[in-house]
Amino acid sequence: MPRRERRAQLLESALGVFVASGYHAAAMDDIAERAGVSKPVLYQHFPGKMDLYLALLDIACDQVIDNCRAALASTPDNKQRVAATIDAFYDYVADDNGAFRLVFESDLTNEAAVRQLVDRVTTECAAMIAEVIRDDTGLPDESSRLLAVSLVGMAQVSARFWLNDTAGIDRADATALIAGLAWRGIRGYPKTDEH
């Protein structure tokens, strides 16, 4: 198997093991077995378990950030942008592969390299949202950034709560509810002092 394909196969197998077991309980033996390779083959691609975990986490973080970027770029209408961005977080959390657990529920956030990647999701998504807020409201950078971080937090925490909630609000209703809350809050900021 070509190196690139083997690496993708190993990452996919590792994702399943890390999501099911968490970092500490996951074993390289289990990952190799799930991938149908020997441990030496696994170690040819990833020198250690942390290297493998960081590679997966980096991919998972990129996916959330890319989804947020695409949601913001999907329309010039800010109400629809809010809804699309909230939906992007719910879509990510609802994905059957469970990669969101690496980003939002990692049992390794005390590790500097993991924390840096996890924080990158909030930082980069908030930066994109803050730019829209600043441009459309005229608020200073610091204020726009704080509002953006709050919106990111609301999106990811509510999405995780929704996924685990047994009350059973359907996804479309949940995203509409949270998007409505976010829009009602953020639309109150004036475009300029004159408006």
PDB file of C-alpha atoms in Angstrom:
ATOM      1  CA  MET A   1       0.000   0.000   0.000  1.00  0.00           C
ATOM      2  CA  PRO A   2       1.408   3.452  -0.845  1.00  0.00           C
ATOM      3  CA  ARG A   3       2.665   5.424   2.160  1.00  0.00           C
ATOM      4  CA  ARG A   4      -0.032   8.110   1.953  1.00  0.00           C
ATOM      5  CA  GLU A   5      -2.847   5.536   1.841  1.00  0.00           C
ATOM      6  CA  ARG A   6      -1.301   3.542   4.691  1.00  0.00           C
ATOM      7  CA  ARG A   7      -1.039   6.679   6.798  1.00  0.00           C
ATOM      8  CA  ALA A   8      -4.713   7.496   6.151  1.00  0.00           C
ATOM      9  CA  GLN A   9      -5.666   3.930   7.082  1.00  0.00           C
ATOM     10  CA  LEU A  10      -3.673   4.152  10.322  1.00  0.00           C
ATOM     11  CA  LEU A  11      -5.213   7.499  11.208  1.00  0.00           C
ATOM     12  CA  GLU A  12      -8.724   6.173  10.608  1.00  0.00           C
ATOM     13  CA  SER A  13      -8.058   3.118  12.772  1.00  0.00           C
ATOM     14  CA  ALA A  14      -6.473   5.219  15.493  1.00  0.00           C
ATOM     15  CA  LEU A  15      -9.427   7.598  15.514  1.00  0.00           C
ATOM     16  CA  GLY A  16     -11.780   4.737  16.292  1.00  0.00           C
ATOM     17  CA  VAL A  17      -9.588   3.496  19.123  1.00  0.00           C
ATOM     18  CA  PHE A  18      -8.954   6.929  20.663  1.00  0.00           C
ATOM     19  CA  VAL A  19     -12.638   7.896  20.476  1.00  0.00           C
ATOM     20  CA  ALA A  20     -13.724   4.614  22.047  1.00  0.00           C
ATOM     21  CA  SER A  21     -11.025   4.385  24.709  1.00  0.00           C
ATOM     22  CA  GLY A  22      -9.513   7.806  25.249  1.00  0.00           C
ATOM     23  CA  TYR A  23      -5.817   8.474  24.971  1.00  0.00           C
ATOM     24  CA  HIS A  24      -4.644   6.752  28.140  1.00  0.00           C
ATOM     25  CA  ALA A  25      -6.523   3.496  27.586  1.00  0.00           C
ATOM     26  CA  ALA A  26      -5.765   3.296  23.871  1.00  0.00           C
ATOM     27  CA  ALA A  27      -2.920   0.947  23.023  1.00  0.00           C
ATOM     28  CA  MET A  28      -0.744   0.960  19.942  1.00  0.00           C
ATOM     29  CA  ASP A  29      -1.376  -2.811  19.751  1.00  0.00           C
ATOM     30  CA  ASP A  30      -5.115  -2.142  19.429  1.00  0.00           C
ATOM     31  CA  ILE A  31      -4.549   0.475  16.744  1.00  0.00           C
ATOM     32  CA  ALA A  32      -2.234  -1.798  14.753  1.00  0.00           C
ATOM     33  CA  GLU A  33      -4.680  -4.693  15.055  1.00  0.00           C
ATOM     34  CA  ARG A  34      -7.624  -2.555  13.984  1.00  0.00           C
ATOM     35  CA  ALA A  35      -5.614  -1.351  10.968  1.00  0.00           C
ATOM     36  CA  GLY A  36      -4.523  -4.902  10.147  1.00  0.00           C
ATOM     37  CA  VAL A  37      -0.813  -4.064  10.357  1.00  0.00           C
ATOM     38  CA  SER A  38       2.063  -4.963  12.607  1.00  0.00           C
ATOM     39  CA  LYS A  39       3.259  -2.580  15.295  1.00  0.00           C
ATOM     40  CA  PRO A  40       6.525  -1.966  13.410  1.00  0.00           C
ATOM     41  CA  VAL A  41       4.490  -0.719  10.424  1.00  0.00           C
ATOM     42  CA  LEU A  42       2.542   1.600  12.737  1.00  0.00           C
ATOM     43  CA  TYR A  43       5.785   2.908  14.242  1.00  0.00           C
ATOM     44  CA  GLN A  44       7.234   3.543  10.765  1.00  0.00           C
ATOM     45  CA  HIS A  45       4.539   6.183  10.346  1.00  0.00           C
ATOM     46  CA  PHE A  46       4.224   7.453  13.913  1.00  0.00           C
ATOM     47  CA  PRO A  47       7.136   7.210  16.367  1.00  0.00           C
ATOM     48  CA  GLY A  48       4.807   7.118  19.364  1.00  0.00           C
ATOM     49  CA  LYS A  49       1.243   7.244  20.563  1.00  0.00           C
ATOM     50  CA  MET A  50       1.389  10.987  21.249  1.00  0.00           C
ATOM     51  CA  ASP A  51       2.618  11.674  17.700  1.00  0.00           C
ATOM     52  CA  LEU A  52      -0.310   9.696  16.332  1.00  0.00           C
ATOM     53  CA  TYR A  53      -2.776  11.455  18.625  1.00  0.00           C
ATOM     54  CA  LEU A  54      -1.431  14.900  17.677  1.00  0.00           C
ATOM     55  CA  ALA A  55      -1.690  14.075  13.968  1.00  0.00           C
ATOM     56  CA  LEU A  56      -5.338  13.080  14.449  1.00  0.00           C
ATOM     57  CA  LEU A  57      -6.069  16.090  16.617  1.00  0.00           C
ATOM     58  CA  ASP A  58      -4.541  18.429  14.046  1.00  0.00           C
ATOM     59  CA  ILE A  59      -6.792  16.994  11.335  1.00  0.00           C
ATOM     60  CA  ALA A  60      -9.849  17.204  13.607  1.00  0.00           C
ATOM     61  CA  CYS A  61      -9.084  20.826  14.507  1.00  0.00           C
ATOM     62  CA  ASP A  62      -8.578  21.752  10.861  1.00  0.00           C
ATOM     63  CA  GLN A  63     -11.970  20.257  10.057  1.00  0.00           C
ATOM     64  CA  VAL A  64     -13.801  22.408  12.637  1.00  0.00           C
ATOM     65  CA  ILE A  65     -11.965  25.541  11.507  1.00  0.00           C
ATOM     66  CA  ASP A  66     -12.616  24.808   7.822  1.00  0.00           C
ATOM     67  CA  ASN A  67     -16.304  24.180   8.563  1.00  0.00           C
ATOM     68  CA  CYS A  68     -16.527  27.525  10.377  1.00  0.00           C
ATOM     69  CA  ARG A  69     -14.771  29.319   7.509  1.00  0.00           C
ATOM     70  CA  ALA A  70     -17.116  27.753   4.963  1.00  0.00           C
ATOM     71  CA  ALA A  71     -20.180  28.677   7.032  1.00  0.00           C
ATOM     72  CA  LEU A  72     -19.101  32.312   7.258  1.00  0.00           C
ATOM     73  CA  ALA A  73     -18.361  32.442   3.535  1.00  0.00           C
ATOM     74  CA  SER A  74     -21.630  30.762   2.572  1.00  0.00           C
ATOM     75  CA  THR A  75     -23.680  33.973   2.556  1.00  0.00           C
ATOM     76  CA  PRO A  76     -23.328  37.724   3.021  1.00  0.00           C
ATOM     77  CA  ASP A  77     -26.476  37.728   5.212  1.00  0.00           C
ATOM     78  CA  ASN A  78     -25.406  37.815   8.850  1.00  0.00           C
ATOM     79  CA  LYS A  79     -28.500  36.092  10.211  1.00  0.00           C
ATOM     80  CA  GLN A  80     -27.842  33.201   7.837  1.00  0.00           C
ATOM     81  CA  ARG A  81     -24.132  33.279   8.733  1.00  0.00           C
ATOM     82  CA  VAL A  82     -25.004  32.831  12.407  1.00  0.00           C
ATOM     83  CA  ALA A  83     -27.287  29.899  11.565  1.00  0.00           C
ATOM     84  CA  ALA A  84     -24.711  28.319   9.225  1.00  0.00           C
ATOM     85  CA  THR A  85     -21.934  28.637  11.785  1.00  0.00           C
ATOM     86  CA  ILE A  86     -24.011  27.157  14.596  1.00  0.00           C
ATOM     87  CA  ASP A  87     -25.021  24.358  12.231  1.00  0.00           C
ATOM     88  CA  ALA A  88     -21.357  23.729  11.366  1.00  0.00           C
ATOM     89  CA  PHE A  89     -20.589  23.001  15.018  1.00  0.00           C
ATOM     90  CA  TYR A  90     -23.655  20.741  15.383  1.00  0.00           C
ATOM     91  CA  ASP A  91     -22.772  18.950  12.154  1.00  0.00           C
ATOM     92  CA  TYR A  92     -19.234  18.342  13.381  1.00  0.00           C
ATOM     93  CA  VAL A  93     -20.385  17.022  16.753  1.00  0.00           C
ATOM     94  CA  ALA A  94     -23.030  14.800  15.145  1.00  0.00           C
ATOM     95  CA  ASP A  95     -20.540  13.147  12.769  1.00  0.00           C
ATOM     96  CA  ASP A  96     -20.436   9.417  13.439  1.00  0.00           C
ATOM     97  CA  ASN A  97     -16.636   9.309  13.502  1.00  0.00           C
ATOM     98  CA  GLY A  98     -16.600  11.020  16.911  1.00  0.00           C
ATOM     99  CA  ALA A  99     -13.567  13.174  16.107  1.00  0.00           C
ATOM    100  CA  PHE A 100     -15.141  16.017  18.085  1.00  0.00           C
ATOM    101  CA  ARG A 101     -14.264  14.094  21.252  1.00  0.00           C
ATOM    102  CA  LEU A 102     -10.573  14.629  20.499  1.00  0.00           C
ATOM    103  CA  VAL A 103     -11.114  18.378  20.167  1.00  0.00           C
ATOM    104  CA  PHE A 104     -13.756  19.155  22.776  1.00  0.00           C
ATOM    105  CA  GLU A 105     -13.413  16.294  25.263  1.00  0.00           C
ATOM    106  CA  SER A 106      -9.734  15.412  25.198  1.00  0.00           C
ATOM    107  CA  ASP A 107      -8.357  13.809  28.332  1.00  0.00           C
ATOM    108  CA  LEU A 108      -4.975  15.365  27.511  1.00  0.00           C
ATOM    109  CA  THR A 109      -5.617  19.103  27.675  1.00  0.00           C
ATOM    110  CA  ASN A 110      -2.908  19.403  30.320  1.00  0.00           C
ATOM    111  CA  GLU A 111      -0.356  18.478  27.631  1.00  0.00           C
ATOM    112  CA  ALA A 112       0.966  21.682  26.048  1.00  0.00           C
ATOM    113  CA  ALA A 113       0.905  20.403  22.456  1.00  0.00           C
ATOM    114  CA  VAL A 114      -2.679  19.165  22.820  1.00  0.00           C
ATOM    115  CA  ARG A 115      -3.834  22.349  24.546  1.00  0.00           C
ATOM    116  CA  GLN A 116      -2.291  24.434  21.770  1.00  0.00           C
ATOM    117  CA  LEU A 117      -4.197  22.540  19.071  1.00  0.00           C
ATOM    118  CA  VAL A 118      -7.479  22.553  21.003  1.00  0.00           C
ATOM    119  CA  ASP A 119      -7.154  26.284  21.718  1.00  0.00           C
ATOM    120  CA  ARG A 120      -6.493  26.864  18.011  1.00  0.00           C
ATOM    121  CA  VAL A 121     -10.101  25.919  17.259  1.00  0.00           C
ATOM    122  CA  THR A 122     -11.487  28.639  19.508  1.00  0.00           C
ATOM    123  CA  THR A 123      -8.836  31.168  18.516  1.00  0.00           C
ATOM    124  CA  GLU A 124      -9.137  30.741  14.750  1.00  0.00           C
ATOM    125  CA  CYS A 125     -12.927  30.384  14.627  1.00  0.00           C
ATOM    126  CA  ALA A 126     -13.307  33.392  16.918  1.00  0.00           C
ATOM    127  CA  ALA A 127     -10.881  35.436  14.805  1.00  0.00           C
ATOM    128  CA  MET A 128     -12.963  34.813  11.680  1.00  0.00           C
ATOM    129  CA  ILE A 129     -16.200  35.651  13.473  1.00  0.00           C
ATOM    130  CA  ALA A 130     -14.655  38.687  15.168  1.00  0.00           C
ATOM    131  CA  GLU A 131     -13.674  40.097  11.780  1.00  0.00           C
ATOM    132  CA  VAL A 132     -17.302  39.944  10.626  1.00  0.00           C
ATOM    133  CA  ILE A 133     -18.521  41.484  13.891  1.00  0.00           C
ATOM    134  CA  ARG A 134     -15.945  44.270  13.744  1.00  0.00           C
ATOM    135  CA  ASP A 135     -16.628  45.060  10.102  1.00  0.00           C
ATOM    136  CA  ASP A 136     -20.393  45.066  10.563  1.00  0.00           C
ATOM    137  CA  THR A 137     -20.659  46.790  13.948  1.00  0.00           C
ATOM    138  CA  GLY A 138     -17.658  49.057  14.141  1.00  0.00           C
ATOM    139  CA  LEU A 139     -16.816  47.627  17.574  1.00  0.00           C
ATOM    140  CA  PRO A 140     -13.145  47.633  18.602  1.00  0.00           C
ATOM    141  CA  ASP A 141     -11.085  44.480  17.985  1.00  0.00           C
ATOM    142  CA  GLU A 142     -11.078  43.454  21.657  1.00  0.00           C
ATOM    143  CA  SER A 143     -14.864  43.723  21.965  1.00  0.00           C
ATOM    144  CA  SER A 144     -15.440  41.918  18.672  1.00  0.00           C
ATOM    145  CA  ARG A 145     -13.085  39.123  19.727  1.00  0.00           C
ATOM    146  CA  LEU A 146     -14.814  38.661  23.102  1.00  0.00           C
ATOM    147  CA  LEU A 147     -18.235  38.455  21.447  1.00  0.00           C
ATOM    148  CA  ALA A 148     -16.860  35.998  18.893  1.00  0.00           C
ATOM    149  CA  VAL A 149     -15.311  33.750  21.556  1.00  0.00           C
ATOM    150  CA  SER A 150     -18.660  33.766  23.358  1.00  0.00           C
ATOM    151  CA  LEU A 151     -20.469  32.689  20.190  1.00  0.00           C
ATOM    152  CA  VAL A 152     -17.953  29.900  19.555  1.00  0.00           C
ATOM    153  CA  GLY A 153     -18.339  28.711  23.136  1.00  0.00           C
ATOM    154  CA  MET A 154     -22.116  28.752  22.880  1.00  0.00           C
ATOM    155  CA  ALA A 155     -22.019  26.779  19.640  1.00  0.00           C
ATOM    156  CA  GLN A 156     -19.667  24.041  20.765  1.00  0.00           C
ATOM    157  CA  VAL A 157     -20.992  23.606  24.312  1.00  0.00           C
ATOM    158  CA  SER A 158     -24.639  23.540  23.211  1.00  0.00           C
ATOM    159  CA  ALA A 159     -23.815  21.093  20.398  1.00  0.00           C
ATOM    160  CA  ARG A 160     -22.103  18.716  22.821  1.00  0.00           C
ATOM    161  CA  PHE A 161     -24.967  19.044  25.303  1.00  0.00           C
ATOM    162  CA  TRP A 162     -27.501  18.388  22.537  1.00  0.00           C
ATOM    163  CA  LEU A 163     -25.668  15.239  21.440  1.00  0.00           C
ATOM    164  CA  ASN A 164     -25.701  13.794  24.961  1.00  0.00           C
ATOM    165  CA  ASP A 165     -29.144  15.039  25.963  1.00  0.00           C
ATOM    166  CA  THR A 166     -31.721  12.297  26.182  1.00  0.00           C
ATOM    167  CA  ALA A 167     -34.654  14.717  25.805  1.00  0.00           C
ATOM    168  CA  GLY A 168     -34.328  14.264  22.075  1.00  0.00           C
ATOM    169  CA  ILE A 169     -34.609  17.693  20.479  1.00  0.00           C
ATOM    170  CA  ASP A 170     -34.006  17.053  16.822  1.00  0.00           C
ATOM    171  CA  ARG A 171     -30.911  18.596  15.321  1.00  0.00           C
ATOM    172  CA  ALA A 172     -32.658  21.090  13.055  1.00  0.00           C
ATOM    173  CA  ASP A 173     -34.737  22.382  15.971  1.00  0.00           C
ATOM    174  CA  ALA A 174     -31.693  22.553  18.244  1.00  0.00           C
ATOM    175  CA  THR A 175     -29.599  24.515  15.750  1.00  0.00           C
ATOM    176  CA  ALA A 176     -32.511  26.855  14.996  1.00  0.00           C
ATOM    177  CA  LEU A 177     -33.030  27.459  18.701  1.00  0.00           C
ATOM    178  CA  ILE A 178     -29.370  28.282  19.383  1.00  0.00           C
ATOM    179  CA  ALA A 179     -28.967  30.281  16.156  1.00  0.00           C
ATOM    180  CA  GLY A 180     -32.030  32.294  17.161  1.00  0.00           C
ATOM    181  CA  LEU A 181     -30.551  33.015  20.566  1.00  0.00           C
ATOM    182  CA  ALA A 182     -27.208  34.015  19.061  1.00  0.00           C
ATOM    183  CA  TRP A 183     -28.793  36.190  16.362  1.00  0.00           C
ATOM    184  CA  ARG A 184     -31.097  37.980  18.803  1.00  0.00           C
ATOM    185  CA  GLY A 185     -28.052  38.861  20.875  1.00  0.00           C
ATOM    186  CA  ILE A 186     -25.579  39.858  18.191  1.00  0.00           C
ATOM    187  CA  ARG A 187     -27.977  41.754  15.929  1.00  0.00           C
ATOM    188  CA  GLY A 188     -28.465  44.329  18.697  1.00  0.00           C
ATOM    189  CA  TYR A 189     -25.040  45.794  18.046  1.00  0.00           C
ATOM    190  CA  PRO A 190     -25.236  48.803  15.740  1.00  0.00           C
ATOM    191  CA  LYS A 191     -23.466  48.914  12.429  1.00  0.00           C
ATOM    192  CA  THR A 192     -22.273  52.403  13.287  1.00  0.00           C
ATOM    193  CA  ASP A 193     -23.022  54.958  15.969  1.00  0.00           C
ATOM    194  CA  GLU A 194     -25.464  56.636  13.598  1.00  0.00           C
ATOM    195  CA  HIS A 195     -27.588  53.499  13.047  1.00  0.00           C
TER     196      HIS A 195
END
